Tab-separated table of C-alpha atoms in Angstrom:
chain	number	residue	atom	x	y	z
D	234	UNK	CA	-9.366	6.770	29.147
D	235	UNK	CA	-6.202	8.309	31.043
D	236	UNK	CA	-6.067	11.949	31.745
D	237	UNK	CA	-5.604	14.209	28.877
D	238	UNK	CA	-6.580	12.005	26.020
D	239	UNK	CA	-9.711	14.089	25.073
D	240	UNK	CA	-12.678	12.480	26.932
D	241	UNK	CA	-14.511	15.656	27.802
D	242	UNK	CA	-13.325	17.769	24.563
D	243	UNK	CA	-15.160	14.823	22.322
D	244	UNK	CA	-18.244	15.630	24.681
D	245	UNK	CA	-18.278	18.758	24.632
D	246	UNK	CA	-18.463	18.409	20.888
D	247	UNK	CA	-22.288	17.397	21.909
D	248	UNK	CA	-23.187	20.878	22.811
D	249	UNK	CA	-23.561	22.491	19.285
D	250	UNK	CA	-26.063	20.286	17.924
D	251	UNK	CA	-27.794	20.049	20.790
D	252	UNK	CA	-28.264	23.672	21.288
D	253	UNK	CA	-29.023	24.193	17.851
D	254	UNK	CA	-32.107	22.209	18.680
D	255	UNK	CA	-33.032	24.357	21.483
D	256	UNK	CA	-32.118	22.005	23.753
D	257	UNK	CA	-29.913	21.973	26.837
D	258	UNK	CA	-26.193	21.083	27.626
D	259	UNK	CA	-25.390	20.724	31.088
D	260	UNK	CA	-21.958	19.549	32.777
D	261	UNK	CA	-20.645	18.715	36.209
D	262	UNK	CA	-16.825	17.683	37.239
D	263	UNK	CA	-16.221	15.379	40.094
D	264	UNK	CA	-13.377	16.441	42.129
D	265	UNK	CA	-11.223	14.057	43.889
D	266	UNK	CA	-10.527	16.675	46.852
D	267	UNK	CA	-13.955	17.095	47.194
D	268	UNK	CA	-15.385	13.502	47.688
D	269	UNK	CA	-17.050	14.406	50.945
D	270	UNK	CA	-19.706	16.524	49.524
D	271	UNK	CA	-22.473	14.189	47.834
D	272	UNK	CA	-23.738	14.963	44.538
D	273	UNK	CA	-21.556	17.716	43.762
D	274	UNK	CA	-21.523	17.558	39.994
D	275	UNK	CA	-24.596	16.659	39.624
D	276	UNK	CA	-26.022	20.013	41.782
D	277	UNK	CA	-23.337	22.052	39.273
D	278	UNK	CA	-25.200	20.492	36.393
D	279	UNK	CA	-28.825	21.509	37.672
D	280	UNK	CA	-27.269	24.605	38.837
D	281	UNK	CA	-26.312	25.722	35.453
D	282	UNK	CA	-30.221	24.258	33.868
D	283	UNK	CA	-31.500	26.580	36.431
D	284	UNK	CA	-29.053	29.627	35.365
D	285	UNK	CA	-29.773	28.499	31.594
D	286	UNK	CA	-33.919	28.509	32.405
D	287	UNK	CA	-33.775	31.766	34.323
D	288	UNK	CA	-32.228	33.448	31.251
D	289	UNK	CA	-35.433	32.737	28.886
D	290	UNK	CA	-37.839	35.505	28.567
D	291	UNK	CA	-40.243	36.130	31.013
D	292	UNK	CA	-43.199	34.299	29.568
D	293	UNK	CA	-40.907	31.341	29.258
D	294	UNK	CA	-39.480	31.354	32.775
D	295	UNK	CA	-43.276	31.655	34.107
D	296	UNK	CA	-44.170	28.070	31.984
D	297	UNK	CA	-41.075	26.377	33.729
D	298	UNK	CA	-42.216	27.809	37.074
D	299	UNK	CA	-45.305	26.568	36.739
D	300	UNK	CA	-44.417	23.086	35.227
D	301	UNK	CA	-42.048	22.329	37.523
D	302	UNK	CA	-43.867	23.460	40.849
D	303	UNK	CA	-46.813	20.821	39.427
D	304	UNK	CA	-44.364	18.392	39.011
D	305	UNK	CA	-42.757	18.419	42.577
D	306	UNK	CA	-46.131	19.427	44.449
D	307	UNK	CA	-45.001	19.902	48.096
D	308	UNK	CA	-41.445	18.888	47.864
D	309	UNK	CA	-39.857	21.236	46.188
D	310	UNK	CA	-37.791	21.928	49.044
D	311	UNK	CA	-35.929	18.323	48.544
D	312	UNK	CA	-35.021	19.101	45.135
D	313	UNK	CA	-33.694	22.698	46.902
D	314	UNK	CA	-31.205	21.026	49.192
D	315	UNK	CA	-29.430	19.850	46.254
D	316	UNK	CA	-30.014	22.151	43.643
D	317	UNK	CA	-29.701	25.755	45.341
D	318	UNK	CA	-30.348	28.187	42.380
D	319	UNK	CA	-33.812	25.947	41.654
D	320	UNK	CA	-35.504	28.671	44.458
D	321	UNK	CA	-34.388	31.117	41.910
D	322	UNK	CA	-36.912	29.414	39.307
D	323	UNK	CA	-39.690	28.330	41.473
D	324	UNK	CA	-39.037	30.419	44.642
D	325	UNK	CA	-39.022	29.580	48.349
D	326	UNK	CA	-40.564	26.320	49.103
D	327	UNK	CA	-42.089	24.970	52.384
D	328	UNK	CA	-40.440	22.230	54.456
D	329	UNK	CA	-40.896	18.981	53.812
D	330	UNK	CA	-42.130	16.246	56.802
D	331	UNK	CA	-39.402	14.353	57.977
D	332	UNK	CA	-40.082	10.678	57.845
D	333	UNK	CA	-37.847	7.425	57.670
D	334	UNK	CA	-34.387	7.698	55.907
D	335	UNK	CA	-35.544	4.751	52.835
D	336	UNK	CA	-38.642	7.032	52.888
D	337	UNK	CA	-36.998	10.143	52.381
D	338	UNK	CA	-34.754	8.459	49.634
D	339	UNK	CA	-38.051	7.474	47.808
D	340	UNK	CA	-39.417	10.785	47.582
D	341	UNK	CA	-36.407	12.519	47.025
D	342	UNK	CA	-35.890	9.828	43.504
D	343	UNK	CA	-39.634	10.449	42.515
D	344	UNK	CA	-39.510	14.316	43.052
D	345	UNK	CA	-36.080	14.608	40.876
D	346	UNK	CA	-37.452	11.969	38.326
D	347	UNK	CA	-40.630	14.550	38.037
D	348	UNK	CA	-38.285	17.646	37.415
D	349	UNK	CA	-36.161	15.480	35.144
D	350	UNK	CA	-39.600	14.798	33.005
D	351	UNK	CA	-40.333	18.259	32.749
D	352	UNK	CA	-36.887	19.642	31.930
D	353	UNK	CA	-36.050	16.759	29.321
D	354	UNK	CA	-38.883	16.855	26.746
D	355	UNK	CA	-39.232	16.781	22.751
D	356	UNK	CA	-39.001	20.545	22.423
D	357	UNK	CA	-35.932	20.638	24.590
D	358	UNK	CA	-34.059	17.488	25.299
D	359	UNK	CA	-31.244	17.610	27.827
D	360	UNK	CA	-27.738	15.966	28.166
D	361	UNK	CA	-26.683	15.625	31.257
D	362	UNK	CA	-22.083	15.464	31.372
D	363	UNK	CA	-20.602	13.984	34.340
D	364	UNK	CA	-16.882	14.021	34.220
D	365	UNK	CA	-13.944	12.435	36.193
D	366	UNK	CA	-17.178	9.250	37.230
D	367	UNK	CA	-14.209	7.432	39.220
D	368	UNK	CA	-13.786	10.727	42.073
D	369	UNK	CA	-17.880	10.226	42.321
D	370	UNK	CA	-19.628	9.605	45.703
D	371	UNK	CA	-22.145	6.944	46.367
D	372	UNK	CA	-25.006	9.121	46.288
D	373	UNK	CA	-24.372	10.655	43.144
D	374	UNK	CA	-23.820	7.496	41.432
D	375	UNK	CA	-27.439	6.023	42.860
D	376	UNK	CA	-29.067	9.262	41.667
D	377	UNK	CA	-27.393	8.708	38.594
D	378	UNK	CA	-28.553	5.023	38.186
D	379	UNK	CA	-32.000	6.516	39.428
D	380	UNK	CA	-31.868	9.135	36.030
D	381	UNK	CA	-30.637	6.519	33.635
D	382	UNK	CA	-33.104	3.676	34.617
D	383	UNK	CA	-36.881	5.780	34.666
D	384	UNK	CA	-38.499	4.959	31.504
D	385	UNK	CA	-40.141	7.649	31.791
D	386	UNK	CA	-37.323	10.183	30.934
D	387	UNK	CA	-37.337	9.623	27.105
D	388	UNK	CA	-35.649	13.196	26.319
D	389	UNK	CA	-32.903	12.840	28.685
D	390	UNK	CA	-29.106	11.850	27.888
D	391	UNK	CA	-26.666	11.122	30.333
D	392	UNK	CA	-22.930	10.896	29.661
D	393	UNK	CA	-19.950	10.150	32.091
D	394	UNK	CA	-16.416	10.172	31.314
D	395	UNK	CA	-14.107	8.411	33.684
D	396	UNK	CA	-10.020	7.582	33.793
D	397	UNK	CA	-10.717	3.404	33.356
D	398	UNK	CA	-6.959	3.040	34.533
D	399	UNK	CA	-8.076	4.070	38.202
D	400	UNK	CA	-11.474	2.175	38.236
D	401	UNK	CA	-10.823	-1.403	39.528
D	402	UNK	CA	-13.385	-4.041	38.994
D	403	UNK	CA	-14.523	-3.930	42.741
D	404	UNK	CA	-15.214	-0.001	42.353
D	405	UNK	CA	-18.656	1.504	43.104
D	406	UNK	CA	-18.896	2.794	40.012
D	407	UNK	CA	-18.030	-0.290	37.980
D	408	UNK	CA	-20.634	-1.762	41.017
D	409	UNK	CA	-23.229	1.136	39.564
């Protein structure tokens, strides 16, 4: 829908219910000045699950750690690059081997789908908000498609608001 007609109030309308079920609401904002830098939402959106995690008591933050450094073994650091405040949560990880670009890809999807299992359960499913979809970059729309198509992520719920009037049928994200 055009600017101003409500998209994002009518999601964030989401949030109550959902964190009345102890799960979590997180949002990111595409800018269209900021197009250059890849998966900028989307590392807002983590950003905040990591602020939101790190704010549980102690015992709490020490299951997450745990969970989530089994569930990325030795790449943690991959995860890192996009989502800074995750060191916060499971601290300082070592660099990964570099290897082929499509190789590198691969690993990065697998290690995020891990997290994305482990963050996104029964107990606390997540919904994931990605406004203004038509400023998106390339990247962040294949990591999104990556998210949305693992059958394995039963607890997760993406939503993406976009302005339809400035999406054309030949644009990546109507491509996505």
């Amino acid at each position: 829908g055009y600017s101003g007609v409500g998209k994002s109030s009518l999601v964030n309308e989401v949030h109550k219910p959902i964190t009345q079920k102890r799960g979590h609401f997180v949002a990111g904002k595409y800018d269209q000045y900021q197009r250059s830098i890849p998966y900028s939402a989307i590392t807002s959106a983590f950003n905040q699950l990591c602020d939101y995690l790190l704010k549980e008591p102690a015992d709490q933050v020490a299951r997450w750690r745990t969970q989530i450094l089994q569930a990325v073994g030795n790449s943690g650091q991959v995860l890192i690059e996009v989502i800074p405040e995750l060191a916060k949560l499971i601290g300082e990880q070592p660099p990964v081997p570099e290897v082929h670009p499509q190789a590198a890809q691969n690993r990065f999807n697998i290690v995020l789908q891990n997290f994305i299992q482990v963050v996104s359960h029964q107990d606390y499913p997540l919904v994931l908000f990605i406004d203004d979809l038509q400023w998106a970059d390339l990247p962040s729309l294949e990591m999104l498609k990556v998210l949305m198509t693992d059958a394995q992520s039963r607890y997760l719920l993406v939503i993406g608001a976009y302005r339809d009037n400035e999406v054309h049928p030949a644009h990546p994200l109507v491509m996505t």
